[in-house]
Amino acid sequence: MILFAGDPHGSFDHLYPFIQAQQNVALIILGDLQLTTPHELEKLAQHCDLWFIHGNHDSKTISAFEAIWESDWQSRNLHGRVTEIQGKRIAGLGGVFRGQIWMPPNKPLFFDPIHYCQYCSQEKIWRGGIPLRHRTSIFPSDIETLEKMQADILICHEAPRPHPSGFSVINELAHKMNVHHIFHGHHHENFDYDSMVDTYSYQITNVGFRSVCDINGGYLLKGIDER
């Protein structure tokens, strides 16, 4: 069984009833883990096969960044690759679009992190590379890497169209990869695509704030962001 979890934002207790109730559960978190240490991932992994992509909040603090990229858990980040999980080829696109890098449909300012570092001032360099904030920014190179691959499912933090805040570049990527389902996080409202996707050859599911759904896009839990 594959389950998809929307942005947990540092709270994971709501996931345990679903991963403890069944055996052989693969849990995929769609970004904004917002960790302070890897401890929560270690606890979850005792009950499931745990995977994730990063969201914008995962480079908001140094501790959030280090919990993913400077721990063994970086190998479970699906960003930029296709991984077979329980017989499904799952492609990952973590992060968000930011105007300082690329805000589609506008032309990108930088192609990849190396290009950014060539033109940014030295004081902006962080740990020998791009600034902490942009460790979760999407570059055109991320899209170019994925569009050469094939997958059954595309998971992303950003939304595709027809979400009001979605990006058609994600739809184009899904089409090139021949995916049949997109799961995304970031937007906390569990947006309903059912009546709006007749023109697409794939299904789209917005797994909202602290929500859980199954591989068919059926919600098992709908969280409410009271903020």
PDB file of C-alpha atoms in Angstrom:
ATOM      1  CA  MET A   1       0.000   0.000   0.000  1.00  0.00           C
ATOM      2  CA  ILE A   2       1.300   3.456  -0.967  1.00  0.00           C
ATOM      3  CA  LEU A   3       0.048   6.474   0.985  1.00  0.00           C
ATOM      4  CA  PHE A   4       0.695  10.148   0.270  1.00  0.00           C
ATOM      5  CA  ALA A   5       0.890  12.707   3.067  1.00  0.00           C
ATOM      6  CA  GLY A   6       0.412  16.448   2.714  1.00  0.00           C
ATOM      7  CA  ASP A   7       2.594  19.061   4.415  1.00  0.00           C
ATOM      8  CA  PRO A   8       3.113  17.965   8.041  1.00  0.00           C
ATOM      9  CA  HIS A   9       4.880  21.187   9.099  1.00  0.00           C
ATOM     10  CA  GLY A  10       6.677  19.531  11.983  1.00  0.00           C
ATOM     11  CA  SER A  11       3.783  17.438  13.323  1.00  0.00           C
ATOM     12  CA  PHE A  12       3.603  13.739  12.480  1.00  0.00           C
ATOM     13  CA  ASP A  13       1.299  12.154  15.073  1.00  0.00           C
ATOM     14  CA  HIS A  14      -1.636  12.061  12.635  1.00  0.00           C
ATOM     15  CA  LEU A  15       0.273   9.637  10.383  1.00  0.00           C
ATOM     16  CA  TYR A  16       0.722   6.794  12.852  1.00  0.00           C
ATOM     17  CA  PRO A  17      -2.839   5.388  12.744  1.00  0.00           C
ATOM     18  CA  PHE A  18      -2.414   4.823   9.002  1.00  0.00           C
ATOM     19  CA  ILE A  19       1.065   3.315   9.001  1.00  0.00           C
ATOM     20  CA  GLN A  20       0.454   1.141  12.060  1.00  0.00           C
ATOM     21  CA  ALA A  21      -2.878  -0.251  10.876  1.00  0.00           C
ATOM     22  CA  GLN A  22      -1.401  -2.128   7.902  1.00  0.00           C
ATOM     23  CA  GLN A  23       1.781  -3.948   7.025  1.00  0.00           C
ATOM     24  CA  ASN A  24       3.924  -3.117   4.006  1.00  0.00           C
ATOM     25  CA  VAL A  25       2.990   0.581   3.845  1.00  0.00           C
ATOM     26  CA  ALA A  26       5.089   2.991   1.783  1.00  0.00           C
ATOM     27  CA  LEU A  27       4.550   6.555   3.014  1.00  0.00           C
ATOM     28  CA  ILE A  28       5.502   9.466   0.753  1.00  0.00           C
ATOM     29  CA  ILE A  29       5.497  12.968   2.264  1.00  0.00           C
ATOM     30  CA  LEU A  30       4.966  15.770  -0.264  1.00  0.00           C
ATOM     31  CA  GLY A  31       7.229  18.402   1.256  1.00  0.00           C
ATOM     32  CA  ASP A  32       7.351  20.896   4.124  1.00  0.00           C
ATOM     33  CA  LEU A  33       8.430  18.341   6.673  1.00  0.00           C
ATOM     34  CA  GLN A  34       9.834  21.282   8.682  1.00  0.00           C
ATOM     35  CA  LEU A  35      12.071  19.128  10.858  1.00  0.00           C
ATOM     36  CA  THR A  36      14.435  20.183  13.619  1.00  0.00           C
ATOM     37  CA  THR A  37      16.232  16.807  13.787  1.00  0.00           C
ATOM     38  CA  PRO A  38      15.944  13.535  11.834  1.00  0.00           C
ATOM     39  CA  HIS A  39      14.395  11.881  14.920  1.00  0.00           C
ATOM     40  CA  GLU A  40      10.804  12.061  13.600  1.00  0.00           C
ATOM     41  CA  LEU A  41      11.827  10.319  10.382  1.00  0.00           C
ATOM     42  CA  GLU A  42      13.520   7.563  12.343  1.00  0.00           C
ATOM     43  CA  LYS A  43      10.347   7.008  14.381  1.00  0.00           C
ATOM     44  CA  LEU A  44       8.105   6.909  11.312  1.00  0.00           C
ATOM     45  CA  ALA A  45      10.423   4.518   9.502  1.00  0.00           C
ATOM     46  CA  GLN A  46       9.901   1.904  12.208  1.00  0.00           C
ATOM     47  CA  HIS A  47       6.391   1.422  10.815  1.00  0.00           C
ATOM     48  CA  CYS A  48       6.685   2.083   7.055  1.00  0.00           C
ATOM     49  CA  ASP A  49       8.895   2.432   4.015  1.00  0.00           C
ATOM     50  CA  LEU A  50       9.427   6.195   4.233  1.00  0.00           C
ATOM     51  CA  TRP A  51      10.074   8.570   1.305  1.00  0.00           C
ATOM     52  CA  PHE A  52       9.594  12.299   0.712  1.00  0.00           C
ATOM     53  CA  ILE A  53      10.357  15.374  -1.327  1.00  0.00           C
ATOM     54  CA  HIS A  54      11.330  18.730   0.114  1.00  0.00           C
ATOM     55  CA  GLY A  55       9.171  21.853   0.238  1.00  0.00           C
ATOM     56  CA  ASN A  56       9.958  25.520   0.695  1.00  0.00           C
ATOM     57  CA  HIS A  57       9.954  25.276   4.500  1.00  0.00           C
ATOM     58  CA  ASP A  58      12.680  22.649   4.416  1.00  0.00           C
ATOM     59  CA  SER A  59      15.344  25.293   3.834  1.00  0.00           C
ATOM     60  CA  LYS A  60      13.792  27.929   6.068  1.00  0.00           C
ATOM     61  CA  THR A  61      16.159  27.119   8.935  1.00  0.00           C
ATOM     62  CA  ILE A  62      19.563  25.485   9.121  1.00  0.00           C
ATOM     63  CA  SER A  63      18.221  22.706  11.345  1.00  0.00           C
ATOM     64  CA  ALA A  64      15.427  21.891   8.879  1.00  0.00           C
ATOM     65  CA  PHE A  65      17.980  21.704   6.073  1.00  0.00           C
ATOM     66  CA  GLU A  66      20.484  19.628   8.014  1.00  0.00           C
ATOM     67  CA  ALA A  67      17.850  17.109   9.132  1.00  0.00           C
ATOM     68  CA  ILE A  68      17.391  16.133   5.476  1.00  0.00           C
ATOM     69  CA  TRP A  69      20.535  16.936   3.515  1.00  0.00           C
ATOM     70  CA  GLU A  70      23.163  16.340   6.177  1.00  0.00           C
ATOM     71  CA  SER A  71      21.773  13.064   7.450  1.00  0.00           C
ATOM     72  CA  ASP A  72      21.360   9.588   6.002  1.00  0.00           C
ATOM     73  CA  TRP A  73      17.802  10.589   5.094  1.00  0.00           C
ATOM     74  CA  GLN A  74      18.948  12.501   2.032  1.00  0.00           C
ATOM     75  CA  SER A  75      18.868   9.155   0.201  1.00  0.00           C
ATOM     76  CA  ARG A  76      15.087   9.029   0.751  1.00  0.00           C
ATOM     77  CA  ASN A  77      14.477  12.349  -0.973  1.00  0.00           C
ATOM     78  CA  LEU A  78      12.849  11.481  -4.320  1.00  0.00           C
ATOM     79  CA  HIS A  79      13.650  14.853  -5.882  1.00  0.00           C
ATOM     80  CA  GLY A  80      15.176  14.706  -9.346  1.00  0.00           C
ATOM     81  CA  ARG A  81      14.836  10.980  -9.944  1.00  0.00           C
ATOM     82  CA  VAL A  82      12.472   8.110 -10.643  1.00  0.00           C
ATOM     83  CA  THR A  83      12.295   5.351  -8.030  1.00  0.00           C
ATOM     84  CA  GLU A  84      10.255   2.171  -8.167  1.00  0.00           C
ATOM     85  CA  ILE A  85       8.168   1.798  -5.012  1.00  0.00           C
ATOM     86  CA  GLN A  86       5.850  -1.197  -4.735  1.00  0.00           C
ATOM     87  CA  GLY A  87       5.842  -1.630  -8.497  1.00  0.00           C
ATOM     88  CA  LYS A  88       5.133   2.037  -9.316  1.00  0.00           C
ATOM     89  CA  ARG A  89       7.693   4.324 -10.933  1.00  0.00           C
ATOM     90  CA  ILE A  90       7.533   7.502  -8.881  1.00  0.00           C
ATOM     91  CA  ALA A  91       9.218  10.729 -10.000  1.00  0.00           C
ATOM     92  CA  GLY A  92       9.943  13.541  -7.556  1.00  0.00           C
ATOM     93  CA  LEU A  93      10.089  17.312  -8.010  1.00  0.00           C
ATOM     94  CA  GLY A  94      10.726  18.997  -4.687  1.00  0.00           C
ATOM     95  CA  GLY A  95      10.839  22.707  -3.935  1.00  0.00           C
ATOM     96  CA  VAL A  96       9.085  25.776  -5.276  1.00  0.00           C
ATOM     97  CA  PHE A  97       9.444  28.354  -8.009  1.00  0.00           C
ATOM     98  CA  ARG A  98      10.960  31.649  -6.851  1.00  0.00           C
ATOM     99  CA  GLY A  99      11.247  34.826  -8.864  1.00  0.00           C
ATOM    100  CA  GLN A 100      14.961  35.263  -8.115  1.00  0.00           C
ATOM    101  CA  ILE A 101      15.567  31.984  -9.979  1.00  0.00           C
ATOM    102  CA  TRP A 102      12.580  31.169 -12.196  1.00  0.00           C
ATOM    103  CA  MET A 103       8.920  32.057 -12.054  1.00  0.00           C
ATOM    104  CA  PRO A 104       7.169  30.400 -15.015  1.00  0.00           C
ATOM    105  CA  PRO A 105       5.932  31.343 -17.515  1.00  0.00           C
ATOM    106  CA  ASN A 106       8.668  33.989 -17.335  1.00  0.00           C
ATOM    107  CA  LYS A 107      12.098  33.103 -18.625  1.00  0.00           C
ATOM    108  CA  PRO A 108      14.476  31.727 -15.998  1.00  0.00           C
ATOM    109  CA  LEU A 109      17.229  33.957 -14.671  1.00  0.00           C
ATOM    110  CA  PHE A 110      19.504  31.008 -13.920  1.00  0.00           C
ATOM    111  CA  PHE A 111      19.642  27.500 -15.367  1.00  0.00           C
ATOM    112  CA  ASP A 112      21.145  25.613 -12.434  1.00  0.00           C
ATOM    113  CA  PRO A 113      22.848  26.231  -9.061  1.00  0.00           C
ATOM    114  CA  ILE A 114      26.299  26.551 -10.642  1.00  0.00           C
ATOM    115  CA  HIS A 115      25.000  29.252 -12.977  1.00  0.00           C
ATOM    116  CA  TYR A 116      23.501  31.093  -9.993  1.00  0.00           C
ATOM    117  CA  CYS A 117      26.768  30.961  -8.045  1.00  0.00           C
ATOM    118  CA  GLN A 118      28.707  32.343 -11.000  1.00  0.00           C
ATOM    119  CA  TYR A 119      26.696  35.561 -10.879  1.00  0.00           C
ATOM    120  CA  CYS A 120      25.785  36.054  -7.205  1.00  0.00           C
ATOM    121  CA  SER A 121      27.897  38.056  -4.789  1.00  0.00           C
ATOM    122  CA  GLN A 122      30.329  36.199  -2.561  1.00  0.00           C
ATOM    123  CA  GLU A 123      28.484  37.128   0.636  1.00  0.00           C
ATOM    124  CA  LYS A 124      25.417  35.222  -0.613  1.00  0.00           C
ATOM    125  CA  ILE A 125      27.340  31.971  -1.007  1.00  0.00           C
ATOM    126  CA  TRP A 126      26.374  29.518   1.740  1.00  0.00           C
ATOM    127  CA  ARG A 127      28.502  26.503   2.573  1.00  0.00           C
ATOM    128  CA  GLY A 128      30.183  26.675  -0.793  1.00  0.00           C
ATOM    129  CA  GLY A 129      26.973  26.900  -2.833  1.00  0.00           C
ATOM    130  CA  ILE A 130      23.690  28.690  -3.300  1.00  0.00           C
ATOM    131  CA  PRO A 131      22.010  30.462  -0.346  1.00  0.00           C
ATOM    132  CA  LEU A 132      20.106  28.355   2.175  1.00  0.00           C
ATOM    133  CA  ARG A 133      16.747  29.701   0.949  1.00  0.00           C
ATOM    134  CA  HIS A 134      17.418  28.599  -2.629  1.00  0.00           C
ATOM    135  CA  ARG A 135      18.331  25.038  -1.652  1.00  0.00           C
ATOM    136  CA  THR A 136      14.582  24.447  -2.126  1.00  0.00           C
ATOM    137  CA  SER A 137      14.155  26.531  -5.294  1.00  0.00           C
ATOM    138  CA  ILE A 138      13.326  24.825  -8.589  1.00  0.00           C
ATOM    139  CA  PHE A 139      15.815  25.406 -11.400  1.00  0.00           C
ATOM    140  CA  PRO A 140      15.203  24.638 -15.093  1.00  0.00           C
ATOM    141  CA  SER A 141      17.865  21.943 -14.781  1.00  0.00           C
ATOM    142  CA  ASP A 142      15.584  20.061 -12.367  1.00  0.00           C
ATOM    143  CA  ILE A 143      12.851  19.897 -15.000  1.00  0.00           C
ATOM    144  CA  GLU A 144      15.302  19.021 -17.771  1.00  0.00           C
ATOM    145  CA  THR A 145      16.640  16.083 -15.766  1.00  0.00           C
ATOM    146  CA  LEU A 146      13.199  14.610 -15.127  1.00  0.00           C
ATOM    147  CA  GLU A 147      11.705  15.110 -18.574  1.00  0.00           C
ATOM    148  CA  LYS A 148      14.144  12.572 -19.997  1.00  0.00           C
ATOM    149  CA  MET A 149      12.619   9.871 -17.788  1.00  0.00           C
ATOM    150  CA  GLN A 150       9.363   7.934 -17.701  1.00  0.00           C
ATOM    151  CA  ALA A 151       7.178   7.438 -14.624  1.00  0.00           C
ATOM    152  CA  ASP A 152       3.739   6.314 -13.495  1.00  0.00           C
ATOM    153  CA  ILE A 153       3.353   8.982 -10.811  1.00  0.00           C
ATOM    154  CA  LEU A 154       4.805  12.479 -10.425  1.00  0.00           C
ATOM    155  CA  ILE A 155       4.989  13.901  -6.920  1.00  0.00           C
ATOM    156  CA  CYS A 156       5.713  17.585  -6.478  1.00  0.00           C
ATOM    157  CA  HIS A 157       5.388  20.310  -3.891  1.00  0.00           C
ATOM    158  CA  GLU A 158       4.166  22.962  -6.322  1.00  0.00           C
ATOM    159  CA  ALA A 159       0.803  22.565  -8.039  1.00  0.00           C
ATOM    160  CA  PRO A 160       0.116  22.095 -11.752  1.00  0.00           C
ATOM    161  CA  ARG A 161      -2.691  23.807 -13.627  1.00  0.00           C
ATOM    162  CA  PRO A 162      -5.675  24.128 -13.353  1.00  0.00           C
ATOM    163  CA  HIS A 163      -4.959  25.024  -9.724  1.00  0.00           C
ATOM    164  CA  PRO A 164      -5.288  28.832  -9.463  1.00  0.00           C
ATOM    165  CA  SER A 165      -1.701  28.981  -8.186  1.00  0.00           C
ATOM    166  CA  GLY A 166      -0.458  26.165 -10.406  1.00  0.00           C
ATOM    167  CA  PHE A 167       2.185  26.062 -13.133  1.00  0.00           C
ATOM    168  CA  SER A 168       1.678  24.628 -16.597  1.00  0.00           C
ATOM    169  CA  VAL A 169       5.363  23.667 -16.756  1.00  0.00           C
ATOM    170  CA  ILE A 170       4.471  20.853 -14.337  1.00  0.00           C
ATOM    171  CA  ASN A 171       1.694  19.698 -16.680  1.00  0.00           C
ATOM    172  CA  GLU A 172       4.162  19.722 -19.560  1.00  0.00           C
ATOM    173  CA  LEU A 173       6.597  17.671 -17.498  1.00  0.00           C
ATOM    174  CA  ALA A 174       3.886  15.141 -16.619  1.00  0.00           C
ATOM    175  CA  HIS A 175       2.975  14.818 -20.299  1.00  0.00           C
ATOM    176  CA  LYS A 176       6.597  14.209 -21.351  1.00  0.00           C
ATOM    177  CA  MET A 177       7.053  11.628 -18.628  1.00  0.00           C
ATOM    178  CA  ASN A 178       3.758   9.873 -19.498  1.00  0.00           C
ATOM    179  CA  VAL A 179       2.578   9.881 -15.892  1.00  0.00           C
ATOM    180  CA  HIS A 180      -0.999   8.956 -15.045  1.00  0.00           C
ATOM    181  CA  HIS A 181      -1.274  10.714 -11.683  1.00  0.00           C
ATOM    182  CA  ILE A 182       0.192  13.856 -10.091  1.00  0.00           C
ATOM    183  CA  PHE A 183       0.181  14.206  -6.302  1.00  0.00           C
ATOM    184  CA  HIS A 184       1.191  17.572  -4.848  1.00  0.00           C
ATOM    185  CA  GLY A 185       1.302  19.403  -1.546  1.00  0.00           C
ATOM    186  CA  HIS A 186       2.042  23.066  -0.709  1.00  0.00           C
ATOM    187  CA  HIS A 187      -1.556  24.299  -0.942  1.00  0.00           C
ATOM    188  CA  HIS A 188      -3.365  23.410   2.239  1.00  0.00           C
ATOM    189  CA  GLU A 189      -6.970  23.253   1.074  1.00  0.00           C
ATOM    190  CA  ASN A 190      -7.270  19.813  -0.612  1.00  0.00           C
ATOM    191  CA  PHE A 191      -8.221  21.497  -3.890  1.00  0.00           C
ATOM    192  CA  ASP A 192     -10.803  19.517  -5.878  1.00  0.00           C
ATOM    193  CA  TYR A 193      -9.651  18.843  -9.442  1.00  0.00           C
ATOM    194  CA  ASP A 194     -12.353  16.317 -10.309  1.00  0.00           C
ATOM    195  CA  SER A 195     -14.516  18.622 -12.413  1.00  0.00           C
ATOM    196  CA  MET A 196     -11.588  20.464 -14.023  1.00  0.00           C
ATOM    197  CA  VAL A 197      -9.221  17.918 -15.524  1.00  0.00           C
ATOM    198  CA  ASP A 198     -11.126  16.488 -18.479  1.00  0.00           C
ATOM    199  CA  THR A 199      -8.488  17.882 -20.837  1.00  0.00           C
ATOM    200  CA  TYR A 200      -5.641  16.008 -19.134  1.00  0.00           C
ATOM    201  CA  SER A 201      -4.614  12.404 -19.623  1.00  0.00           C
ATOM    202  CA  TYR A 202      -3.777  12.027 -15.931  1.00  0.00           C
ATOM    203  CA  GLN A 203      -5.394  12.486 -12.547  1.00  0.00           C
ATOM    204  CA  ILE A 204      -4.326  15.260 -10.136  1.00  0.00           C
ATOM    205  CA  THR A 205      -4.616  15.145  -6.357  1.00  0.00           C
ATOM    206  CA  ASN A 206      -3.817  18.003  -3.971  1.00  0.00           C
ATOM    207  CA  VAL A 207      -2.957  16.370  -0.642  1.00  0.00           C
ATOM    208  CA  GLY A 208      -3.511  19.271   1.720  1.00  0.00           C
ATOM    209  CA  PHE A 209      -2.241  20.270   5.146  1.00  0.00           C
ATOM    210  CA  ARG A 210      -1.688  17.200   7.364  1.00  0.00           C
ATOM    211  CA  SER A 211      -3.861  15.122   5.045  1.00  0.00           C
ATOM    212  CA  VAL A 212      -3.435  11.547   3.826  1.00  0.00           C
ATOM    213  CA  CYS A 213      -4.650   9.864   0.636  1.00  0.00           C
ATOM    214  CA  ASP A 214      -4.247   6.533  -1.088  1.00  0.00           C
ATOM    215  CA  ILE A 215      -2.774   5.796  -4.493  1.00  0.00           C
ATOM    216  CA  ASN A 216      -6.147   6.353  -6.178  1.00  0.00           C
ATOM    217  CA  GLY A 217      -6.421   9.871  -4.769  1.00  0.00           C
ATOM    218  CA  GLY A 218      -8.969   8.863  -2.155  1.00  0.00           C
ATOM    219  CA  TYR A 219      -8.665  10.918   1.026  1.00  0.00           C
ATOM    220  CA  LEU A 220      -8.199   8.964   4.241  1.00  0.00           C
ATOM    221  CA  LEU A 221      -7.724  12.124   6.306  1.00  0.00           C
ATOM    222  CA  LYS A 222      -8.386  15.770   5.530  1.00  0.00           C
ATOM    223  CA  GLY A 223      -6.481  18.137   7.753  1.00  0.00           C
ATOM    224  CA  ILE A 224      -7.517  21.729   8.382  1.00  0.00           C
ATOM    225  CA  ASP A 225      -4.988  24.524   8.665  1.00  0.00           C
ATOM    226  CA  GLU A 226      -6.540  26.690  11.353  1.00  0.00           C
ATOM    227  CA  ARG A 227      -3.852  29.305  10.880  1.00  0.00           C
TER     228      ARG A 227
END
